[in-house]
Coordinates of C-alpha atoms and ligand atoms in Angstrom, one line a residue:
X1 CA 49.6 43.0 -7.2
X2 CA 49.0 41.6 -3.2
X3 CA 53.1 42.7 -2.5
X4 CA 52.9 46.2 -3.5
X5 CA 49.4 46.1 -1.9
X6 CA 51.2 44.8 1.7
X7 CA 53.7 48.1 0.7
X8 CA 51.0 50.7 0.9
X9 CA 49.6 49.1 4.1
X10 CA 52.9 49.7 5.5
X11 CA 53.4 52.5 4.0
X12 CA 50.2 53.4 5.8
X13 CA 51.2 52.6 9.2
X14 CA 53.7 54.8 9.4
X15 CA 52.2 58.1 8.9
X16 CA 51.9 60.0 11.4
X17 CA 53.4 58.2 13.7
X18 CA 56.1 59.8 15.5
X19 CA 56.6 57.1 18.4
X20 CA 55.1 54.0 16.3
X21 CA 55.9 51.5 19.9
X22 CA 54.1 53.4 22.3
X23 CA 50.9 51.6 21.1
X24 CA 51.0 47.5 21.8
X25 CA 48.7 46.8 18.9
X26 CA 51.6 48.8 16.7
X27 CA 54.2 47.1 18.3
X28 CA 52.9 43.8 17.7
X29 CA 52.1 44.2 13.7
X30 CA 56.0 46.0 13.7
X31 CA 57.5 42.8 15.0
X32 CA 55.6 40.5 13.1
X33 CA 56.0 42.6 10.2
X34 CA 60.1 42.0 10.3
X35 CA 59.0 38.6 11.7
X36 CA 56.8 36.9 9.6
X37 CA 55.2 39.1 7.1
X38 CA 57.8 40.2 5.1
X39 CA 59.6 36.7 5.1
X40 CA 56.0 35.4 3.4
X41 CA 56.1 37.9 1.2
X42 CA 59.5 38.0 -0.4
X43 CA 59.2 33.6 0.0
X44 CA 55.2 33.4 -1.9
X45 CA 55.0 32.3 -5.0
X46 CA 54.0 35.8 -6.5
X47 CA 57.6 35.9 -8.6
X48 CA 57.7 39.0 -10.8
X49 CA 60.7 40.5 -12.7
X50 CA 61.6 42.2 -9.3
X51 CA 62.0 39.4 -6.7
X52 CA 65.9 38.4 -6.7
X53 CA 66.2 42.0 -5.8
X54 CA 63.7 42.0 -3.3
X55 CA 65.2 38.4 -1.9
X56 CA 68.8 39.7 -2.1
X57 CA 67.4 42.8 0.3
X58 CA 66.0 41.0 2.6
X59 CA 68.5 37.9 3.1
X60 CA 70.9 41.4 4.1
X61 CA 68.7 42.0 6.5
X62 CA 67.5 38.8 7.9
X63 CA 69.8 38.3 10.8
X64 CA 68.8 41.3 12.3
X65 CA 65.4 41.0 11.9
X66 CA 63.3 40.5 15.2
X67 CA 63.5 36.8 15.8
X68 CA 60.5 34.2 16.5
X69 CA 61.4 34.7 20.1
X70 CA 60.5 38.5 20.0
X71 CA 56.8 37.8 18.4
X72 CA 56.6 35.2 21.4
X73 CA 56.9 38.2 23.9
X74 CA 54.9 40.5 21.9
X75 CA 52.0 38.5 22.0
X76 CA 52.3 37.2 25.7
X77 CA 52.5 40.9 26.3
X78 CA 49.3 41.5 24.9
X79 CA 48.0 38.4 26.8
X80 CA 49.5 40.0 29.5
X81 CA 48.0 43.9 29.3
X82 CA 44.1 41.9 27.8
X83 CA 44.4 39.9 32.0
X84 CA 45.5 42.7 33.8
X85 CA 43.7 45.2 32.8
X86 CA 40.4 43.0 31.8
X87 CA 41.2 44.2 28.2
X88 CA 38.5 42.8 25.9
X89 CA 40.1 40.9 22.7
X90 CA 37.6 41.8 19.9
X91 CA 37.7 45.6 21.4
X92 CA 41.6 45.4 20.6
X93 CA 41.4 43.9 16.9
X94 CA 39.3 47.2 15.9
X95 CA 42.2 49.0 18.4
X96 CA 40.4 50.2 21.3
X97 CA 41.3 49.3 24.8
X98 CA 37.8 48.6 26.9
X99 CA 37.8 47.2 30.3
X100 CA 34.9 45.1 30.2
X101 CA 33.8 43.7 33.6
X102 CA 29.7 42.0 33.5
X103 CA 27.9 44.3 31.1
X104 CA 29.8 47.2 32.1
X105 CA 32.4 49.0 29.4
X106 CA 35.1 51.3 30.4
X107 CA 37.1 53.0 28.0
X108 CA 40.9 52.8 29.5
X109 CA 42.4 54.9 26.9
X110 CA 41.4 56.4 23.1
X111 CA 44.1 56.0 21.1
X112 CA 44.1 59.1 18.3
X113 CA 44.4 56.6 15.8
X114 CA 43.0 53.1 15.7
X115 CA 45.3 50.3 14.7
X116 CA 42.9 47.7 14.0
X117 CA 44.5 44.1 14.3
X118 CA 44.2 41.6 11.2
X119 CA 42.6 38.0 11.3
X120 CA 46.4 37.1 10.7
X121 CA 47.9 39.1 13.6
X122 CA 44.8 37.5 16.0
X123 CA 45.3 34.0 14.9
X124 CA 49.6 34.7 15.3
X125 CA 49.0 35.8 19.3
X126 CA 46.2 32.7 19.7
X127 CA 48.9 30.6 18.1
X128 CA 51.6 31.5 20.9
X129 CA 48.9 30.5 23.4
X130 CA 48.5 27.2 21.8
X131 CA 51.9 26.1 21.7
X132 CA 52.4 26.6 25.2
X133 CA 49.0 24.5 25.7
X134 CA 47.5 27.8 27.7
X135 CA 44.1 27.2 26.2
X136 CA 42.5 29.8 28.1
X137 CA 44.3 32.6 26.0
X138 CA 44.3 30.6 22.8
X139 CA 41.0 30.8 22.8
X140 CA 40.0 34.3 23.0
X141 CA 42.1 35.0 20.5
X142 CA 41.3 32.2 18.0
X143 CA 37.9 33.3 18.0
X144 CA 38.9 36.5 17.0
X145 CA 40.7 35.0 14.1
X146 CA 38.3 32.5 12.9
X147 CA 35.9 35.6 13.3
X148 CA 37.8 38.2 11.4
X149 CA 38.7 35.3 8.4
X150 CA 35.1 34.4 8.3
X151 CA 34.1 38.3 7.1
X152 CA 37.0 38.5 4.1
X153 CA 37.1 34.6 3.1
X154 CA 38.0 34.3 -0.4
X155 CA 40.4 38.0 0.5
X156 CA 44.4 36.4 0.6
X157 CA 46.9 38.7 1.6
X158 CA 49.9 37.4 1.0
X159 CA 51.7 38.4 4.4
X160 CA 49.4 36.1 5.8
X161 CA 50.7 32.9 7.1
X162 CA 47.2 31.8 8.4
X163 CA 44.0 31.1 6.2
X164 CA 40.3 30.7 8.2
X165 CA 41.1 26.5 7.7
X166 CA 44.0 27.1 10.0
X167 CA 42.2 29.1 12.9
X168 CA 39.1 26.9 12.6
X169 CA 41.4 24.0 13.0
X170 CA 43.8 25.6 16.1
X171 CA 40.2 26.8 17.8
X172 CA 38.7 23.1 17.3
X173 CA 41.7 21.9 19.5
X174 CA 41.6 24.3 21.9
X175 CA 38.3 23.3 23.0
X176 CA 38.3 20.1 22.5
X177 CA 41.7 20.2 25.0
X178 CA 39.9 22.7 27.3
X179 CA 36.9 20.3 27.7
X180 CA 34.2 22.1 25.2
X181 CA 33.4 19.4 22.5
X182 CA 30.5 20.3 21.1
X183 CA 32.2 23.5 20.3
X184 CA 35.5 21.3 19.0
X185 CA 32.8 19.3 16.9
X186 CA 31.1 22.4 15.4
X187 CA 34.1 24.4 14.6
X188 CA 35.4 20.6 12.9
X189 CA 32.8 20.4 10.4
X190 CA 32.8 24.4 9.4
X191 CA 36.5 23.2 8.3
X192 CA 34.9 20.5 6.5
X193 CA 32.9 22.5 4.5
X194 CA 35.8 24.2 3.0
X195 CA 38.4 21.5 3.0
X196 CA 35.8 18.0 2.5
X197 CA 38.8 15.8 1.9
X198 CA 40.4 16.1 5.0
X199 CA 40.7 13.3 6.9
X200 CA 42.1 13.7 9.9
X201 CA 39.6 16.6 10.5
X202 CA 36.8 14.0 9.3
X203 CA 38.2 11.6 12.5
X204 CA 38.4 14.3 14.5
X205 CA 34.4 14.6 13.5
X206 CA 33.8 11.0 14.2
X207 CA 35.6 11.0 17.7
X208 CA 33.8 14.2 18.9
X209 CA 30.4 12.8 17.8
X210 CA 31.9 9.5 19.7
X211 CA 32.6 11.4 22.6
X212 CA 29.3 13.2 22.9
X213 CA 27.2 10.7 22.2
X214 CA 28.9 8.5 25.0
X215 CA 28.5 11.6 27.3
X216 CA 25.7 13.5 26.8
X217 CA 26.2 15.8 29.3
X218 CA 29.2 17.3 27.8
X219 CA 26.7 18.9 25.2
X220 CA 24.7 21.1 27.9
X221 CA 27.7 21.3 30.6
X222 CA 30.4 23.2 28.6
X223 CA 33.3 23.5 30.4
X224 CA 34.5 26.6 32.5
X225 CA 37.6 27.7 31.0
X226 CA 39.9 29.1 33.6
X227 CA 43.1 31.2 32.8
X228 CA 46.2 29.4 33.9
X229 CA 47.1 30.1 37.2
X230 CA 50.3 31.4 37.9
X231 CA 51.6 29.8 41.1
X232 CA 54.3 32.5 42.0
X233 CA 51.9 35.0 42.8
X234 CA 49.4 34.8 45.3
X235 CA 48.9 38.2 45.4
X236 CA 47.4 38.8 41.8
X237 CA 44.2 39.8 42.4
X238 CA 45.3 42.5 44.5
X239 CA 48.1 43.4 42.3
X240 CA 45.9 43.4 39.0
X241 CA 43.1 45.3 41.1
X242 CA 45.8 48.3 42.0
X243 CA 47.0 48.2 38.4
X244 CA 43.1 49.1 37.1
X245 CA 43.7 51.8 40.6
X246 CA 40.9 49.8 42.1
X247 CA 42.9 50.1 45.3
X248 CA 41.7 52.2 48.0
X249 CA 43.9 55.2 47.1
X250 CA 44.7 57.8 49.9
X251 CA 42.6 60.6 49.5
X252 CA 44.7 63.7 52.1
X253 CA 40.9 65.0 53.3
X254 CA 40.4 61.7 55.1
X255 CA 43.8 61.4 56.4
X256 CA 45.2 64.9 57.7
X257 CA 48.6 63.1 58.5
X258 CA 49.6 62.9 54.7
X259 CA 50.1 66.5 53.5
X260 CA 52.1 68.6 50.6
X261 CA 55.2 70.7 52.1
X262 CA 58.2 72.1 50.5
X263 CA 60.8 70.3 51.8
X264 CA 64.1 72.2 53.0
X265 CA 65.4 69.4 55.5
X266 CA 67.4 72.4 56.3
X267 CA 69.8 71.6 53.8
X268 CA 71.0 74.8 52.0
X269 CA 70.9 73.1 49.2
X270 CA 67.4 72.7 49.1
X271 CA 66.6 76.0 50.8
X272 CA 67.5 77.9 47.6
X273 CA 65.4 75.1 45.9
X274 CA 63.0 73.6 47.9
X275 CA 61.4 70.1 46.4
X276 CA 57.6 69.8 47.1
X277 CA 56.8 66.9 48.9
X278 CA 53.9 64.8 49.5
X279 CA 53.2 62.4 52.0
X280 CA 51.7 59.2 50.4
X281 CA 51.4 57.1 52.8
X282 CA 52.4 56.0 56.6
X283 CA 53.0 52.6 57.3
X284 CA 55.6 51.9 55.1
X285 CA 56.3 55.3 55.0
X286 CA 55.8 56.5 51.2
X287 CA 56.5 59.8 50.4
X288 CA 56.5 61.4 46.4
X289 CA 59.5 64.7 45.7
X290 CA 57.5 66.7 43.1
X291 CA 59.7 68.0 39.6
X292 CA 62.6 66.0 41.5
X293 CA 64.2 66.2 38.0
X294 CA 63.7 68.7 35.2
X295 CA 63.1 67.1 31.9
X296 CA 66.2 68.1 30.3
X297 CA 67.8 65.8 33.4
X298 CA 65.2 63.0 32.6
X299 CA 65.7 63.0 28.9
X300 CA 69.7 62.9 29.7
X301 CA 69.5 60.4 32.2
X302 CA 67.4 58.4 29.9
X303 CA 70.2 59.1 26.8
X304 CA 73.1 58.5 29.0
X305 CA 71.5 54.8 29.8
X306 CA 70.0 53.9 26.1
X307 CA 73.3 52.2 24.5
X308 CA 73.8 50.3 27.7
X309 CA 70.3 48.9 28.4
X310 CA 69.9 45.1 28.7
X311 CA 67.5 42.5 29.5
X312 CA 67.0 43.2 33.1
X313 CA 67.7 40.4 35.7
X314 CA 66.9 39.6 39.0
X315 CA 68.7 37.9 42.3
X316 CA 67.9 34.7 42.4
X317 CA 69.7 33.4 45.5
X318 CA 73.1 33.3 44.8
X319 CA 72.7 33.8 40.8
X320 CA 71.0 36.8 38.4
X321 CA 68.6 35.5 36.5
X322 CA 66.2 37.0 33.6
X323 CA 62.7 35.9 34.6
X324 CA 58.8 36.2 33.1
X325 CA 58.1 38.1 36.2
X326 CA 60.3 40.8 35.3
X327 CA 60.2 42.5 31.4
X328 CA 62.4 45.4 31.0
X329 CA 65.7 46.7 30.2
X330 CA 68.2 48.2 32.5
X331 CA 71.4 49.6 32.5
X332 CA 73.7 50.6 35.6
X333 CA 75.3 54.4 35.0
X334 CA 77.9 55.5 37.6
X335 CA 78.6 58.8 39.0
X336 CA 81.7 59.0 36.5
X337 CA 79.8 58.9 33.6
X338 CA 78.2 62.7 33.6
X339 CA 78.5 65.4 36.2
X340 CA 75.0 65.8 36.5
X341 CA 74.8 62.2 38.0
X342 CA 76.7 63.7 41.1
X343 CA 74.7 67.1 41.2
X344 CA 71.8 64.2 41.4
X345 CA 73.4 62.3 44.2
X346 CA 73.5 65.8 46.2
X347 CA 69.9 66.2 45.7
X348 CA 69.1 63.0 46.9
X349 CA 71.1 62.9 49.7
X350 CA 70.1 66.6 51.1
X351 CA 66.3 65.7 50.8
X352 CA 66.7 62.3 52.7
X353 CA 69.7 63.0 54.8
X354 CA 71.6 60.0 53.7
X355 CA 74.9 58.9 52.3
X356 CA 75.2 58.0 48.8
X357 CA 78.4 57.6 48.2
X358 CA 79.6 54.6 47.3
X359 CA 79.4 52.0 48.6
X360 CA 76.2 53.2 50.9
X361 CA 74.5 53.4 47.9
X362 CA 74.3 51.4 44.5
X363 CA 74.8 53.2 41.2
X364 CA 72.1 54.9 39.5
X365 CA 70.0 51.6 38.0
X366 CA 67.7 53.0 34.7
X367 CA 64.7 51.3 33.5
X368 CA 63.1 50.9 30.1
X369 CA 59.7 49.6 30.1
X370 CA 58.4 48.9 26.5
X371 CA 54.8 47.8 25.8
X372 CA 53.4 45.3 28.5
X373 CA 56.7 45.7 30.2
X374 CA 56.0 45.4 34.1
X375 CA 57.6 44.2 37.3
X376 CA 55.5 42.0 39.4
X377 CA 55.1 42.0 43.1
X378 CA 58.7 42.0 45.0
X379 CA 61.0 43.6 47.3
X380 CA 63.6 45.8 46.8
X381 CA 65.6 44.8 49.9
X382 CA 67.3 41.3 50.2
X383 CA 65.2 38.7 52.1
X384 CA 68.3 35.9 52.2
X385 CA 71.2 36.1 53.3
X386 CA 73.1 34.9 50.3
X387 CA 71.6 37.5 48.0
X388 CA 73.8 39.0 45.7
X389 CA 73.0 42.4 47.4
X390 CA 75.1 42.0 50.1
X391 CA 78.7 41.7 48.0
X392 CA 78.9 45.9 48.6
X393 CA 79.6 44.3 52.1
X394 CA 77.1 47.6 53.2
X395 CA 74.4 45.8 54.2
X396 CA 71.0 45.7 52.9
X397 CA 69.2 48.0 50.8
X398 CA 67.4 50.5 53.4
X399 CA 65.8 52.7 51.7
X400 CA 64.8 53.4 47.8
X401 CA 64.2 56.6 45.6
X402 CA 62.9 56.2 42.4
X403 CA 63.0 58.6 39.5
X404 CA 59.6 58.8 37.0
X405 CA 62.2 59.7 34.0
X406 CA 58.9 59.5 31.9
X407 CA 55.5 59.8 31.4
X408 CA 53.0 57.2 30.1
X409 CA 49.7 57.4 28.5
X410 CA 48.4 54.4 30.5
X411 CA 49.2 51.9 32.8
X412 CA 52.6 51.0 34.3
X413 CA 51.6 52.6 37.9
X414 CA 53.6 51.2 40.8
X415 CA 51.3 49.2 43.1
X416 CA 52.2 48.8 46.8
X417 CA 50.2 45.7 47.3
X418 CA 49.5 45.1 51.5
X419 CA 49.7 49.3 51.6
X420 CA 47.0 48.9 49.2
X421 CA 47.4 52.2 47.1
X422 CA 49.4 52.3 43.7
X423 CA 50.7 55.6 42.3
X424 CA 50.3 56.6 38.7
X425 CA 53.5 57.6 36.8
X426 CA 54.1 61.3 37.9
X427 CA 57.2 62.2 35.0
X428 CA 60.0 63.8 36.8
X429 CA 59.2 63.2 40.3
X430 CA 60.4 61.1 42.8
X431 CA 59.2 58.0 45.3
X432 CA 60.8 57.1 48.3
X433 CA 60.1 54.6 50.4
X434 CA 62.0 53.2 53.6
X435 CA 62.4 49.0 53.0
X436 CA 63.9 48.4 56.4
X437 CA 62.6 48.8 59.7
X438 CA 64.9 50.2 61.9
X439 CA 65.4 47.1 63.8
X440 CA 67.4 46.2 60.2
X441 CA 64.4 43.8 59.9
X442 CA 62.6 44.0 56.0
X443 CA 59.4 45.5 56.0
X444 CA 56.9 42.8 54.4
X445 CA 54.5 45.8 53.9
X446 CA 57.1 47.3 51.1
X447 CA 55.6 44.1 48.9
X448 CA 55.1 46.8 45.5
X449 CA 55.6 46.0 41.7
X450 CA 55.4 48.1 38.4
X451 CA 52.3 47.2 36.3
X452 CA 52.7 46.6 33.0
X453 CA 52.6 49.3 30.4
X454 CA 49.6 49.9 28.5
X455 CA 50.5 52.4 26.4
X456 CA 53.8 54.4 26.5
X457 CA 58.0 53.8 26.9
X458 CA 58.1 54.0 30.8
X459 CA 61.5 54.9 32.5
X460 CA 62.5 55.1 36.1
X461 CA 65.9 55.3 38.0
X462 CA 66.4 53.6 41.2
X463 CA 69.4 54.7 43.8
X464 CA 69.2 51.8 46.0
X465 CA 71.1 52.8 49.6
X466 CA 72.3 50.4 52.0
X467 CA 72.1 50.3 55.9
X468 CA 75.7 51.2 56.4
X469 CA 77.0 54.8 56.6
X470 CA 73.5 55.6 57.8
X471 CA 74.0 54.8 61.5
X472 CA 73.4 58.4 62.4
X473 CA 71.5 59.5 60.1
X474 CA 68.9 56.9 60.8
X475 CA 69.6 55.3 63.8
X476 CA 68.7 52.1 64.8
X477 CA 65.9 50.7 67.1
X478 CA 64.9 47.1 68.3
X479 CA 61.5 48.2 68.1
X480 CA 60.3 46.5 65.3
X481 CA 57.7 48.7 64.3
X482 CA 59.6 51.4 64.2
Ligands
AKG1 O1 58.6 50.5 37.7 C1 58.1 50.7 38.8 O2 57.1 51.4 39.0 C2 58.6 49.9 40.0 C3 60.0 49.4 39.7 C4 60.6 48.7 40.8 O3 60.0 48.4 41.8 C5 62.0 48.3 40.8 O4 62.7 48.5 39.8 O5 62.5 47.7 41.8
FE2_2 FE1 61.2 47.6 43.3

């Protein structure tokens, strides 16, 4: 029986798998699993002896089932992880994750286990692209779909919502509204062969021909199809580059100036336990703490945060906002909260010689990143004058120090875009970068984001501190370049 046949393939899934979201293609069968599948399962037709009880279970559980709004984000994350990272779309159906750029392959990571997407989980994601009219993405994926139902037609699983008539028919519009008819018109009469009576398809026929016949050119000149462009971000190219680490990383033999010391800052402190430090960069001043953390003070930072996480948010002049450009979870923990938070707040403020006591410095913020989770390219320090930042009434953020509180197994690297180097997630340590000059004026150069998540649950912490209570231990200059 197809149900007890969608059990064992769940059943399946699971083995082995001790952290089933760190893998996007997982993640996104998991949601639509509680989504979608299970909803067309217990709802097909397929009633046996069994199904009140399997009904009853379910309605139980419905409400806090992942809603349509979560399968939304799942697939735009994988949209999201196939443009940054050039993923190609029928390489991530069989479950591998290929850069392909020309005719040249890359392997970005091999997954231990392949979790092959099916022609119903391809179609789902193409589907998301469709209803927001973003053709471009609709129809990579479509193709995929109509490709995969093409090789088991005639096979019905009854998790399915989708059958090969409803890709071929999504995939005919897509083109058609991207410009490609003769592809619209092709894909038009494959439906026909399976469902002859169908008659809007059969006008749909008749205006393609129409069309192509009244413009011929349209047959030869198919149309470029262009991903949609994202008007907030001028800097993508470079951003997406520095995410694949096609950035000009620093290498220390070309530049003697960056170099590894063990940092005292003659802090006693630290001169029991000096931090090693590397110098990442110069101009804005980037430096990484090595084993800043141990992992028994990651893994409590990261369990003192869990229950608290939310939907991050970011200042939007006056207001907090969630937005697209920013997909993770965060949760504020103050120094009350554990003792080791202080014993933290002494490390940081003997390696950077600043004051982080409230209110020169913000509570700890922690950051979940699940899969295709990212932060795009953005400040850290206020750049108007009504931001929310300034309510400490401490100024503006001067400097930041954040805490890898995990590691990944790809992606999520943290791009400094005009610097032009991004640096890979490096679990325990920590990066600090000056956001101010010391004329008080922001540093444009500090322009840096966190690229999305590949594969892996990526945390960091950020201690955020303010100009105030750090007049002499940075003073000021009107230089600006200082
Ligand atoms: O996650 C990252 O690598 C960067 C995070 C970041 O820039 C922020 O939280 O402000
Ligand atoms: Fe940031």
């Amino acid at each position: 029986m197809p149900a007890s046949r969608f059990y064992d393939k769940v059943l399946s899934w699971h083995e082995d798998s001790v952290t089933p979201v760190a893998n996007p293609l997982l993640a996104f069968t998991l949601i639509k699993r509680l989504q979608s599948d299970w909803r067309n399962v217990v709802h097909s037709l397929e009633a046996s002896e069994n199904i009140q009880v399997l009904k009853d279970g379910y309605e139980k559980v419905e409400q806090d089932l992942p809603a349509f709004e979560d399968l939304e984000g799942a697939a735009r994350a994988l949209m999201r992880l196939q443009d940054v990272y050039m993923l190609n779309v029928k390489g991530l159906a069989r479950g591998v994750f290929q850069r392909v750029t020309g005719s040249a392959v890359t392997d970005l990571y091999n997954p231990r286990r392949l979790f092959s997407l099916t022609a119903d989980d391809c179609f789902q994601v193409g589907k998301v692209a469709y209803d927001m009219g973003d053709y471009y993405h609709a129809i990579t994926w479509l193709e995929e779909a109509v490709s995969l139902f093409r090789g088991s037609y005639g096979e019905w699983n009854t998790e399915d919502e989708a059958s090969l008539e409803d890709a071929l028919d999504h995939l005919a519009f897509a083109y058609f509204q991207a410009g490609n008819v003769s592809r619209a018109l092709s894909l038009s009469r494959e439906f026909l062969r399976y469902s002859p009576d169908n008659k809007r398809m059969a006008r749909n026929v008749l205006k393609y021909e129409r069309l192509l016949t009244e413009h011929p050119k349209r047959m030869v000149a198919e149309a470029v199809i262009q991903r949609p462009n994202v008007p907030h971000l001028q800097t993508r190219e470079t951003y997406e580059g520095l995410c694949q680490t096609l950035g000009s990383q620093p290498t220390h033999y070309q530049i003697p100036t960056l170099y590894c010391s063990l940092e005292t800052n003659s802090s006693p402190y630290l001169l029991l336990q000096p931090v090693r430090k590397e110098v990442i960069h110069l101009e804005p001043y980037v430096v990484l703490y090595h084993d800043f953390v141990s992992d028994l003070e990651a893994q409590k930072i990261r369990e003192l945060a869990d229950p608290w996480l939310q939907r991050s948010v970011v200042a939007s002049g006056e207001k907090q906002l969630q937005v697209d450009y920013r997909i993770s979870k965060s949760a504020w923990l103050k120094d009350t909260v554990d003792p080791m938070l202080v014993t933290l707040d002494h490390r940081i403020a003997a390696l950077t010689g600043l004051d982080v006591q409230a209110p020169y410095a913000e509570y700890l913020q922690v950051v979940n990143y699940g899969i295709g989770g990212h932060y795009e390219p953005h400040f850290d320090h206020a750049t108007s004058p009504s931001s929310p930042l300034y309510r400490m009434k401490s100024g503006n953020r001067v400097a930041t120090l954040m805490i890898y509180l995990s590691a990944v197994e790809a992606g999520g690297a943290t791009a400094f875009i005009y610097a032009n180097f991004s640096m890979p997630v490096v679990k325990n340590a920590a990066l600090f970068w000056w956001n101010l000059h010391r004329s008080g004026e922001g540093d444009d150069d500090t322009l840096h984001a966190g690229c999305p998540v590949l594969l892996g649950d990526k945390w960091v912490a950020n201690k955020w501190i303010h100009e105030h209570g750090q007049e002499f231990r940075r003073p000021c200059s009107s230089r600006p370049e200082d």
